[in-house]
PDB file of C-alpha atoms and ligand atoms in Angstrom:
ATOM      1  CA  MET B   1      11.419  16.148 -16.744  1.00  0.00           C
ATOM      2  CA  SER B   2       9.685  16.867 -13.474  1.00  0.00           C
ATOM      3  CA  GLY B   3       6.357  18.346 -12.452  1.00  0.00           C
ATOM      4  CA  ASN B   4       5.175  18.491 -16.024  1.00  0.00           C
ATOM      5  CA  TYR B   5       1.538  17.972 -15.069  1.00  0.00           C
ATOM      6  CA  LYS B   6      -1.005  20.645 -14.312  1.00  0.00           C
ATOM      7  CA  LYS B   7      -2.942  19.782 -11.156  1.00  0.00           C
ATOM      8  CA  LEU B   8      -6.677  20.254 -11.775  1.00  0.00           C
ATOM      9  CA  GLU B   9      -9.762  19.618  -9.652  1.00  0.00           C
ATOM     10  CA  GLN B  10      -9.850  17.192  -6.766  1.00  0.00           C
ATOM     11  CA  LEU B  11     -11.687  14.006  -7.674  1.00  0.00           C
ATOM     12  CA  TYR B  12     -11.646  12.233  -4.365  1.00  0.00           C
ATOM     13  CA  GLU B  13     -10.513  12.573  -0.778  1.00  0.00           C
ATOM     14  CA  GLY B  14      -9.876   9.382   1.169  1.00  0.00           C
ATOM     15  CA  LYS B  15      -8.663   8.791   4.706  1.00  0.00           C
ATOM     16  CA  ALA B  16      -4.968   9.116   3.852  1.00  0.00           C
ATOM     17  CA  LYS B  17      -4.807  10.537   0.310  1.00  0.00           C
ATOM     18  CA  LYS B  18      -6.393  12.954  -2.127  1.00  0.00           C
ATOM     19  CA  VAL B  19      -6.617  12.331  -5.869  1.00  0.00           C
ATOM     20  CA  PHE B  20      -6.579  15.106  -8.485  1.00  0.00           C
ATOM     21  CA  LYS B  21      -7.213  15.248 -12.204  1.00  0.00           C
ATOM     22  CA  THR B  22      -4.448  16.638 -14.393  1.00  0.00           C
ATOM     23  CA  ASP B  23      -4.270  18.167 -17.849  1.00  0.00           C
ATOM     24  CA  ARG B  24      -3.409  14.676 -19.150  1.00  0.00           C
ATOM     25  CA  ASP B  25      -6.396  12.461 -19.631  1.00  0.00           C
ATOM     26  CA  ASN B  26      -4.755   9.292 -18.329  1.00  0.00           C
ATOM     27  CA  VAL B  27      -2.710  10.801 -15.471  1.00  0.00           C
ATOM     28  CA  TYR B  28      -3.853  11.557 -11.926  1.00  0.00           C
ATOM     29  CA  ILE B  29      -1.950  13.173  -9.054  1.00  0.00           C
ATOM     30  CA  VAL B  30      -2.084  11.486  -5.649  1.00  0.00           C
ATOM     31  CA  GLU B  31      -1.388  13.650  -2.600  1.00  0.00           C
ATOM     32  CA  TYR B  32      -0.508  11.914   0.663  1.00  0.00           C
ATOM     33  CA  LYS B  33      -1.867  13.342   3.931  1.00  0.00           C
ATOM     34  CA  ASP B  34      -0.660  13.169   7.546  1.00  0.00           C
ATOM     35  CA  ASP B  35      -4.190  12.168   8.644  1.00  0.00           C
ATOM     36  CA  ALA B  36      -4.514   8.716  10.122  1.00  0.00           C
ATOM     37  CA  THR B  37      -7.603   6.687  10.855  1.00  0.00           C
ATOM     38  CA  ALA B  38      -8.150   3.223  12.273  1.00  0.00           C
ATOM     39  CA  GLY B  39     -11.108   0.946  12.838  1.00  0.00           C
ATOM     40  CA  ASN B  40     -12.895   2.157   9.692  1.00  0.00           C
ATOM     41  CA  GLY B  41     -12.677   5.800  10.807  1.00  0.00           C
ATOM     42  CA  ALA B  42     -13.567   5.213  14.491  1.00  0.00           C
ATOM     43  CA  LYS B  43     -10.138   6.502  15.602  1.00  0.00           C
ATOM     44  CA  LYS B  44      -8.684   9.636  14.021  1.00  0.00           C
ATOM     45  CA  GLY B  45      -5.369  11.432  14.406  1.00  0.00           C
ATOM     46  CA  ILE B  46      -2.350  12.963  12.735  1.00  0.00           C
ATOM     47  CA  ILE B  47       0.978  11.250  12.241  1.00  0.00           C
ATOM     48  CA  ALA B  48       3.388  14.150  11.646  1.00  0.00           C
ATOM     49  CA  GLY B  49       5.448  13.654   8.499  1.00  0.00           C
ATOM     50  CA  LYS B  50       3.481  10.578   7.399  1.00  0.00           C
ATOM     51  CA  GLY B  51       2.466  12.059   4.042  1.00  0.00           C
ATOM     52  CA  VAL B  52       6.063  12.643   2.993  1.00  0.00           C
ATOM     53  CA  ILE B  53       7.268   9.302   4.337  1.00  0.00           C
ATOM     54  CA  ASN B  54       4.485   7.204   2.779  1.00  0.00           C
ATOM     55  CA  ASN B  55       4.897   8.979  -0.554  1.00  0.00           C
ATOM     56  CA  ARG B  56       8.619   8.212  -0.593  1.00  0.00           C
ATOM     57  CA  ILE B  57       8.382   4.630   0.692  1.00  0.00           C
ATOM     58  CA  THR B  58       5.571   3.772  -1.732  1.00  0.00           C
ATOM     59  CA  ASN B  59       7.426   5.197  -4.724  1.00  0.00           C
ATOM     60  CA  TYR B  60      10.643   3.457  -3.740  1.00  0.00           C
ATOM     61  CA  LEU B  61       8.892   0.083  -3.434  1.00  0.00           C
ATOM     62  CA  MET B  62       6.797   0.574  -6.592  1.00  0.00           C
ATOM     63  CA  ARG B  63       9.971   1.274  -8.577  1.00  0.00           C
ATOM     64  CA  LEU B  64      11.612  -1.790  -7.092  1.00  0.00           C
ATOM     65  CA  LEU B  65       8.637  -3.940  -8.115  1.00  0.00           C
ATOM     66  CA  GLU B  66       8.576  -2.420 -11.628  1.00  0.00           C
ATOM     67  CA  THR B  67      12.231  -3.413 -12.019  1.00  0.00           C
ATOM     68  CA  ASP B  68      11.205  -6.957 -11.181  1.00  0.00           C
ATOM     69  CA  GLY B  69       8.412  -7.050 -13.750  1.00  0.00           C
ATOM     70  CA  ILE B  70       5.320  -6.001 -11.778  1.00  0.00           C
ATOM     71  CA  PRO B  71       3.364  -3.297 -13.651  1.00  0.00           C
ATOM     72  CA  THR B  72       2.369  -0.427 -11.326  1.00  0.00           C
ATOM     73  CA  HIS B  73       0.528   2.896 -11.601  1.00  0.00           C
ATOM     74  CA  PHE B  74       3.664   4.866 -10.595  1.00  0.00           C
ATOM     75  CA  ILE B  75       4.777   7.530 -13.077  1.00  0.00           C
ATOM     76  CA  GLU B  76       6.816  10.153 -11.259  1.00  0.00           C
ATOM     77  CA  GLU B  77       7.343  11.673  -7.800  1.00  0.00           C
ATOM     78  CA  LEU B  78       6.355  15.341  -8.148  1.00  0.00           C
ATOM     79  CA  SER B  79       6.925  16.721  -4.643  1.00  0.00           C
ATOM     80  CA  ASP B  80       7.406  15.567  -1.053  1.00  0.00           C
ATOM     81  CA  THR B  81       3.778  14.472  -0.881  1.00  0.00           C
ATOM     82  CA  GLU B  82       2.620  14.301  -4.531  1.00  0.00           C
ATOM     83  CA  THR B  83       3.041  11.624  -7.182  1.00  0.00           C
ATOM     84  CA  ALA B  84       1.810  11.305 -10.745  1.00  0.00           C
ATOM     85  CA  VAL B  85       0.105   7.963 -11.335  1.00  0.00           C
ATOM     86  CA  ARG B  86      -1.728   6.249 -14.182  1.00  0.00           C
ATOM     87  CA  ARG B  87      -5.494   6.652 -14.227  1.00  0.00           C
ATOM     88  CA  LEU B  88      -7.150   3.313 -13.466  1.00  0.00           C
ATOM     89  CA  ALA B  89     -10.527   1.837 -12.702  1.00  0.00           C
ATOM     90  CA  ILE B  90      -9.869   0.444  -9.236  1.00  0.00           C
ATOM     91  CA  VAL B  91     -10.886  -3.181  -8.614  1.00  0.00           C
ATOM     92  CA  PRO B  92     -12.953  -2.800  -5.405  1.00  0.00           C
ATOM     93  CA  LEU B  93     -10.916  -5.305  -3.401  1.00  0.00           C
ATOM     94  CA  GLU B  94      -8.352  -5.158  -0.630  1.00  0.00           C
ATOM     95  CA  VAL B  95      -5.928  -7.961  -1.430  1.00  0.00           C
ATOM     96  CA  ILE B  96      -4.299  -9.053   1.829  1.00  0.00           C
ATOM     97  CA  VAL B  97      -1.206 -11.242   1.995  1.00  0.00           C
ATOM     98  CA  ARG B  98      -0.156 -12.804   5.311  1.00  0.00           C
ATOM     99  CA  ASN B  99       3.076 -14.544   6.299  1.00  0.00           C
ATOM    100  CA  ILE B 100       2.639 -14.392  10.089  1.00  0.00           C
ATOM    101  CA  ALA B 101      -0.631 -14.327  12.050  1.00  0.00           C
ATOM    102  CA  ALA B 102      -1.498 -10.827  13.279  1.00  0.00           C
ATOM    103  CA  GLY B 103      -4.377  -8.350  13.403  1.00  0.00           C
ATOM    104  CA  SER B 104      -7.774  -9.556  12.288  1.00  0.00           C
ATOM    105  CA  LEU B 105      -6.547 -13.056  11.342  1.00  0.00           C
ATOM    106  CA  ALA B 106      -5.125 -13.633  14.833  1.00  0.00           C
ATOM    107  CA  VAL B 107      -8.458 -12.531  16.333  1.00  0.00           C
ATOM    108  CA  ARG B 108     -10.639 -14.486  13.866  1.00  0.00           C
ATOM    109  CA  LEU B 109      -8.797 -17.790  14.324  1.00  0.00           C
ATOM    110  CA  GLY B 110      -7.712 -17.347  17.970  1.00  0.00           C
ATOM    111  CA  LEU B 111      -3.998 -17.425  17.115  1.00  0.00           C
ATOM    112  CA  ALA B 112      -1.231 -15.783  19.117  1.00  0.00           C
ATOM    113  CA  GLU B 113       0.053 -12.773  17.197  1.00  0.00           C
ATOM    114  CA  GLY B 114       3.416 -13.728  15.714  1.00  0.00           C
ATOM    115  CA  THR B 115       2.492 -17.358  14.933  1.00  0.00           C
ATOM    116  CA  LYS B 116       4.237 -18.405  11.721  1.00  0.00           C
ATOM    117  CA  LEU B 117       1.768 -19.607   9.090  1.00  0.00           C
ATOM    118  CA  ARG B 118       2.731 -22.872   7.351  1.00  0.00           C
ATOM    119  CA  SER B 119       2.161 -21.205   4.016  1.00  0.00           C
ATOM    120  CA  THR B 120       1.258 -17.743   2.763  1.00  0.00           C
ATOM    121  CA  VAL B 121      -2.406 -16.790   3.187  1.00  0.00           C
ATOM    122  CA  LEU B 122      -4.240 -14.656   0.622  1.00  0.00           C
ATOM    123  CA  GLU B 123      -7.491 -12.903   1.574  1.00  0.00           C
ATOM    124  CA  TYR B 124      -9.857 -10.525  -0.189  1.00  0.00           C
ATOM    125  CA  CYS B 125     -12.055  -7.852   1.358  1.00  0.00           C
ATOM    126  CA  TYR B 126     -14.731  -5.991  -0.569  1.00  0.00           C
ATOM    127  CA  LYS B 127     -13.939  -2.260  -0.415  1.00  0.00           C
ATOM    128  CA  ASP B 128     -17.057  -0.731   1.071  1.00  0.00           C
ATOM    129  CA  ASP B 129     -16.790   1.478   4.164  1.00  0.00           C
ATOM    130  CA  ALA B 130     -20.521   1.263   4.908  1.00  0.00           C
ATOM    131  CA  LEU B 131     -20.237  -2.539   5.093  1.00  0.00           C
ATOM    132  CA  GLY B 132     -16.920  -2.420   6.994  1.00  0.00           C
ATOM    133  CA  ASP B 133     -14.885  -3.929   4.101  1.00  0.00           C
ATOM    134  CA  PRO B 134     -16.204  -7.521   4.542  1.00  0.00           C
ATOM    135  CA  LEU B 135     -14.045 -10.581   3.908  1.00  0.00           C
ATOM    136  CA  VAL B 136     -15.086 -12.256   0.640  1.00  0.00           C
ATOM    137  CA  ASN B 137     -13.832 -15.189  -1.443  1.00  0.00           C
ATOM    138  CA  GLU B 138     -13.293 -15.834  -5.168  1.00  0.00           C
ATOM    139  CA  TYR B 139     -16.883 -17.003  -5.628  1.00  0.00           C
ATOM    140  CA  HIS B 140     -18.311 -13.771  -4.219  1.00  0.00           C
ATOM    141  CA  ILE B 141     -15.951 -11.710  -6.366  1.00  0.00           C
ATOM    142  CA  ILE B 142     -16.867 -13.463  -9.608  1.00  0.00           C
ATOM    143  CA  ALA B 143     -20.598 -13.654  -8.744  1.00  0.00           C
ATOM    144  CA  MET B 144     -20.658  -9.913  -8.007  1.00  0.00           C
ATOM    145  CA  GLY B 145     -18.628  -9.059 -11.122  1.00  0.00           C
ATOM    146  CA  TRP B 146     -15.935  -7.194  -9.150  1.00  0.00           C
ATOM    147  CA  ALA B 147     -13.266  -9.062 -11.141  1.00  0.00           C
ATOM    148  CA  SER B 148     -13.249 -11.933 -13.632  1.00  0.00           C
ATOM    149  CA  ALA B 149     -11.710 -15.327 -12.923  1.00  0.00           C
ATOM    150  CA  ALA B 150      -8.821 -14.467 -15.263  1.00  0.00           C
ATOM    151  CA  GLU B 151      -8.250 -11.118 -13.517  1.00  0.00           C
ATOM    152  CA  LEU B 152      -8.259 -12.822 -10.123  1.00  0.00           C
ATOM    153  CA  LYS B 153      -5.619 -15.267 -11.350  1.00  0.00           C
ATOM    154  CA  THR B 154      -3.461 -12.317 -12.433  1.00  0.00           C
ATOM    155  CA  ILE B 155      -4.071 -10.505  -9.135  1.00  0.00           C
ATOM    156  CA  SER B 156      -3.210 -13.544  -6.994  1.00  0.00           C
ATOM    157  CA  ASN B 157      -0.084 -14.312  -9.035  1.00  0.00           C
ATOM    158  CA  TYR B 158       1.082 -10.711  -8.655  1.00  0.00           C
ATOM    159  CA  ALA B 159       0.267 -10.730  -4.920  1.00  0.00           C
ATOM    160  CA  PHE B 160       2.426 -13.812  -4.247  1.00  0.00           C
ATOM    161  CA  THR B 161       5.278 -12.502  -6.411  1.00  0.00           C
ATOM    162  CA  ILE B 162       5.124  -9.103  -4.692  1.00  0.00           C
ATOM    163  CA  ASN B 163       5.226 -10.877  -1.312  1.00  0.00           C
ATOM    164  CA  ARG B 164       8.383 -12.741  -2.324  1.00  0.00           C
ATOM    165  CA  LEU B 165      10.105  -9.645  -3.705  1.00  0.00           C
ATOM    166  CA  LEU B 166       9.168  -7.333  -0.831  1.00  0.00           C
ATOM    167  CA  SER B 167       9.914  -9.892   1.916  1.00  0.00           C
ATOM    168  CA  LYS B 168      13.412 -10.433   0.548  1.00  0.00           C
ATOM    169  CA  HIS B 169      14.150  -6.746   0.083  1.00  0.00           C
ATOM    170  CA  LEU B 170      12.780  -5.724   3.472  1.00  0.00           C
ATOM    171  CA  GLU B 171      14.664  -8.504   5.228  1.00  0.00           C
ATOM    172  CA  SER B 172      17.919  -7.042   3.946  1.00  0.00           C
ATOM    173  CA  ALA B 173      16.871  -3.821   5.740  1.00  0.00           C
ATOM    174  CA  GLY B 174      16.200  -5.756   8.973  1.00  0.00           C
ATOM    175  CA  ILE B 175      12.416  -5.668   8.507  1.00  0.00           C
ATOM    176  CA  GLU B 176      10.124  -8.700   8.604  1.00  0.00           C
ATOM    177  CA  LEU B 177       7.050  -8.439   6.365  1.00  0.00           C
ATOM    178  CA  ILE B 178       4.235  -9.815   8.546  1.00  0.00           C
ATOM    179  CA  ASP B 179       1.295  -8.974   6.268  1.00  0.00           C
ATOM    180  CA  PHE B 180       0.167  -6.252   3.864  1.00  0.00           C
ATOM    181  CA  LYS B 181      -2.690  -4.960   1.729  1.00  0.00           C
ATOM    182  CA  LEU B 182      -2.591  -4.309  -2.009  1.00  0.00           C
ATOM    183  CA  GLU B 183      -5.038  -2.745  -4.451  1.00  0.00           C
ATOM    184  CA  PHE B 184      -5.142  -3.249  -8.176  1.00  0.00           C
ATOM    185  CA  GLY B 185      -6.741  -1.373 -11.053  1.00  0.00           C
ATOM    186  CA  ARG B 186      -7.540  -1.780 -14.738  1.00  0.00           C
ATOM    187  CA  THR B 187      -6.044   0.408 -17.431  1.00  0.00           C
ATOM    188  CA  ASP B 188      -8.152   1.520 -20.407  1.00  0.00           C
ATOM    189  CA  ASP B 189      -6.732  -1.515 -22.234  1.00  0.00           C
ATOM    190  CA  GLY B 190      -8.003  -3.842 -19.508  1.00  0.00           C
ATOM    191  CA  GLU B 191      -4.546  -4.590 -18.126  1.00  0.00           C
ATOM    192  CA  ILE B 192      -4.393  -5.289 -14.365  1.00  0.00           C
ATOM    193  CA  ILE B 193      -1.721  -3.216 -12.627  1.00  0.00           C
ATOM    194  CA  LEU B 194      -0.721  -2.484  -9.030  1.00  0.00           C
ATOM    195  CA  ALA B 195      -2.220   0.703  -7.562  1.00  0.00           C
ATOM    196  CA  ASP B 196      -2.563   2.514  -4.222  1.00  0.00           C
ATOM    197  CA  GLU B 197       0.321   2.524  -1.726  1.00  0.00           C
ATOM    198  CA  ILE B 198       2.781   0.240   0.042  1.00  0.00           C
ATOM    199  CA  SER B 199       3.705   1.872   3.336  1.00  0.00           C
ATOM    200  CA  PRO B 200       3.648   1.455   7.130  1.00  0.00           C
ATOM    201  CA  ASP B 201      -0.076   2.376   6.849  1.00  0.00           C
ATOM    202  CA  THR B 202      -0.820  -0.671   4.707  1.00  0.00           C
ATOM    203  CA  CYS B 203       1.763  -3.235   5.870  1.00  0.00           C
ATOM    204  CA  ARG B 204       2.826  -4.775   9.164  1.00  0.00           C
ATOM    205  CA  PHE B 205       6.569  -4.359   9.519  1.00  0.00           C
ATOM    206  CA  TRP B 206       8.451  -5.857  12.489  1.00  0.00           C
ATOM    207  CA  ASP B 207      12.117  -5.436  13.325  1.00  0.00           C
ATOM    208  CA  VAL B 208      13.769  -8.744  12.397  1.00  0.00           C
ATOM    209  CA  LYS B 209      15.794  -8.988  15.629  1.00  0.00           C
ATOM    210  CA  THR B 210      13.602  -7.385  18.308  1.00  0.00           C
ATOM    211  CA  ARG B 211      10.188  -7.951  16.626  1.00  0.00           C
ATOM    212  CA  GLU B 212       9.383  -4.340  17.547  1.00  0.00           C
ATOM    213  CA  LYS B 213       6.465  -2.955  15.531  1.00  0.00           C
ATOM    214  CA  LEU B 214       7.395  -0.400  12.846  1.00  0.00           C
ATOM    215  CA  ASP B 215       3.945   0.304  11.403  1.00  0.00           C
ATOM    216  CA  LYS B 216       0.453   1.692  11.936  1.00  0.00           C
ATOM    217  CA  ASP B 217      -0.352  -0.795  14.723  1.00  0.00           C
ATOM    218  CA  LEU B 218       1.556   1.676  16.970  1.00  0.00           C
ATOM    219  CA  PHE B 219      -1.195   4.215  16.170  1.00  0.00           C
ATOM    220  CA  ARG B 220      -4.096   1.715  16.139  1.00  0.00           C
ATOM    221  CA  ARG B 221      -3.104   0.411  19.587  1.00  0.00           C
ATOM    222  CA  ASP B 222      -1.821   3.690  21.123  1.00  0.00           C
ATOM    223  CA  LEU B 223       1.653   2.250  21.678  1.00  0.00           C
ATOM    224  CA  GLY B 224       3.576   5.494  20.991  1.00  0.00           C
ATOM    225  CA  GLY B 225       6.630   6.141  18.840  1.00  0.00           C
ATOM    226  CA  VAL B 226       4.600   6.183  15.614  1.00  0.00           C
ATOM    227  CA  GLU B 227       6.462   9.019  13.838  1.00  0.00           C
ATOM    228  CA  ALA B 228       9.855   7.593  14.791  1.00  0.00           C
ATOM    229  CA  ALA B 229       8.902   4.137  13.497  1.00  0.00           C
ATOM    230  CA  TYR B 230       7.690   5.458  10.115  1.00  0.00           C
ATOM    231  CA  ARG B 231      10.915   7.470   9.798  1.00  0.00           C
ATOM    232  CA  GLU B 232      12.977   4.408  10.750  1.00  0.00           C
ATOM    233  CA  VAL B 233      11.395   2.345   7.942  1.00  0.00           C
ATOM    234  CA  MET B 234      12.053   5.131   5.432  1.00  0.00           C
ATOM    235  CA  GLU B 235      15.669   5.544   6.529  1.00  0.00           C
ATOM    236  CA  ARG B 236      16.385   1.816   6.504  1.00  0.00           C
ATOM    237  CA  LEU B 237      15.073   1.574   2.950  1.00  0.00           C
ATOM    238  CA  LEU B 238      16.130   4.881   1.395  1.00  0.00           C
ATOM    239  CA  GLY B 239      19.166   5.768   3.504  1.00  0.00           C
ATOM    240  CA  ARG B 240      19.680   8.066   6.493  1.00  0.00           C
ATOM    241  CA  GLY B 241      20.522  11.154   4.443  1.00  0.00           C
ATOM    242  CA  TYR B 242      17.643  10.782   1.989  1.00  0.00           C
ATOM    243  CA  ARG B 243      16.120  14.166   1.055  1.00  0.00           C
ATOM    244  CA  GLY B 244      13.812  13.071  -1.754  1.00  0.00           C
ATOM    245  CA  ASP B 245      14.001  12.044  -5.331  1.00  0.00           C
ATOM    246  CA  ARG B 246      14.080  15.518  -6.789  1.00  0.00           C
ATOM    247  CA  ALA B 247      16.800  16.740  -4.388  1.00  0.00           C
ATOM    248  CA  ALA B 248      18.942  13.756  -5.412  1.00  0.00           C
ATOM    249  CA  ALA B 249      18.429  14.484  -9.126  1.00  0.00           C
ATOM    250  CA  GLN B 250      19.494  18.154  -8.862  1.00  0.00           C
TER     251      GLN B 250
HETATM  252  P1  LIG F 301      -5.929  -6.834   9.307  1.00  0.00           P
HETATM  253  O1  LIG F 301      -5.131  -7.826  10.112  1.00  0.00           O
HETATM  254  O2  LIG F 301      -6.472  -5.702  10.128  1.00  0.00           O
HETATM  255  O3  LIG F 301      -6.981  -7.501   8.479  1.00  0.00           O
HETATM  256  O4  LIG F 301      -4.915  -6.143   8.268  1.00  0.00           O
HETATM  257  C1  LIG F 301      -4.128  -6.913   7.384  1.00  0.00           C
HETATM  258  C2  LIG F 301      -3.147  -5.998   6.668  1.00  0.00           C
HETATM  259  O5  LIG F 301      -3.828  -5.133   5.780  1.00  0.00           O
HETATM  260  C3  LIG F 301      -2.340  -5.097   7.586  1.00  0.00           C
HETATM  261  O6  LIG F 301      -1.014  -5.034   7.098  1.00  0.00           O
HETATM  262  C4  LIG F 301      -2.983  -3.748   7.483  1.00  0.00           C
HETATM  263  C5  LIG F 301      -3.589  -3.757   6.101  1.00  0.00           C
HETATM  264  N1  LIG F 301      -4.867  -3.064   6.032  1.00  0.00           N
HETATM  265  C6  LIG F 301      -4.983  -1.881   5.277  1.00  0.00           C
HETATM  266  O7  LIG F 301      -4.020  -1.422   4.689  1.00  0.00           O
HETATM  267  N2  LIG F 301      -6.208  -1.269   5.218  1.00  0.00           N
HETATM  268  C7  LIG F 301      -7.308  -1.749   5.850  1.00  0.00           C
HETATM  269  O8  LIG F 301      -8.383  -1.149   5.755  1.00  0.00           O
HETATM  270  C8  LIG F 301      -7.173  -2.970   6.615  1.00  0.00           C
HETATM  271  C9  LIG F 301      -8.350  -3.556   7.347  1.00  0.00           C
HETATM  272  C10 LIG F 301      -5.945  -3.573   6.668  1.00  0.00           C
END
């Protein structure tokens, strides 16, 4: 049963996705865009084909995580760029997991990018563009009421489990998971489940052998080869001849 949701008014447009209401109360449609931004909107551009690729990679990884017991918002891929997801109240946190020092951590602590961390690092940023998504800790989160202590325990447990599952799976595709960002939401029943996307926009992926970048840092740092890298990640994970979920089902 495919495409059995009527797309209604747009609720929200973000930097990389739009969200629409549907005729089902508890179902939204997410539409992935080719637009790319970096530095909290300071740099803007288009990554051709990104919407399709991020939709497919996210859905593939969400399904993989579901199989391994992580509840996610994924319902069904509806088109190349559209997916039906569960309606959630988003917890206003970016949950960042780091295995190797890179990006803002490397800058903040003066580490060479690529330095192996002795153990996995978990960080939280408060989702607020006007404030530049500031780094916060558990005390801030509980004091501000963004999540309860019990919810944070669930979120951190999921984040570490997801890191283990994704790292292992990606490694078998020749990809090292350097770091990534997750978002979680609450269902009407108060259950915490994984939301948003898992893609080269929201993860750092390096080739295991060459340590070549296969993610949005190519765009952020004007290194070139962005489209090819996104496609490479998709093809390594979903196969070279992959034409989409619906094409495969027909
Ligand atoms: P950072 O090193 O810039 O803090 O990023 C850590 C990881 O989180 C990296 O994989 C990119 C991802 N990320 C997002 O998906 N969205 C964001 O707004 C930021 C700042 C990072």
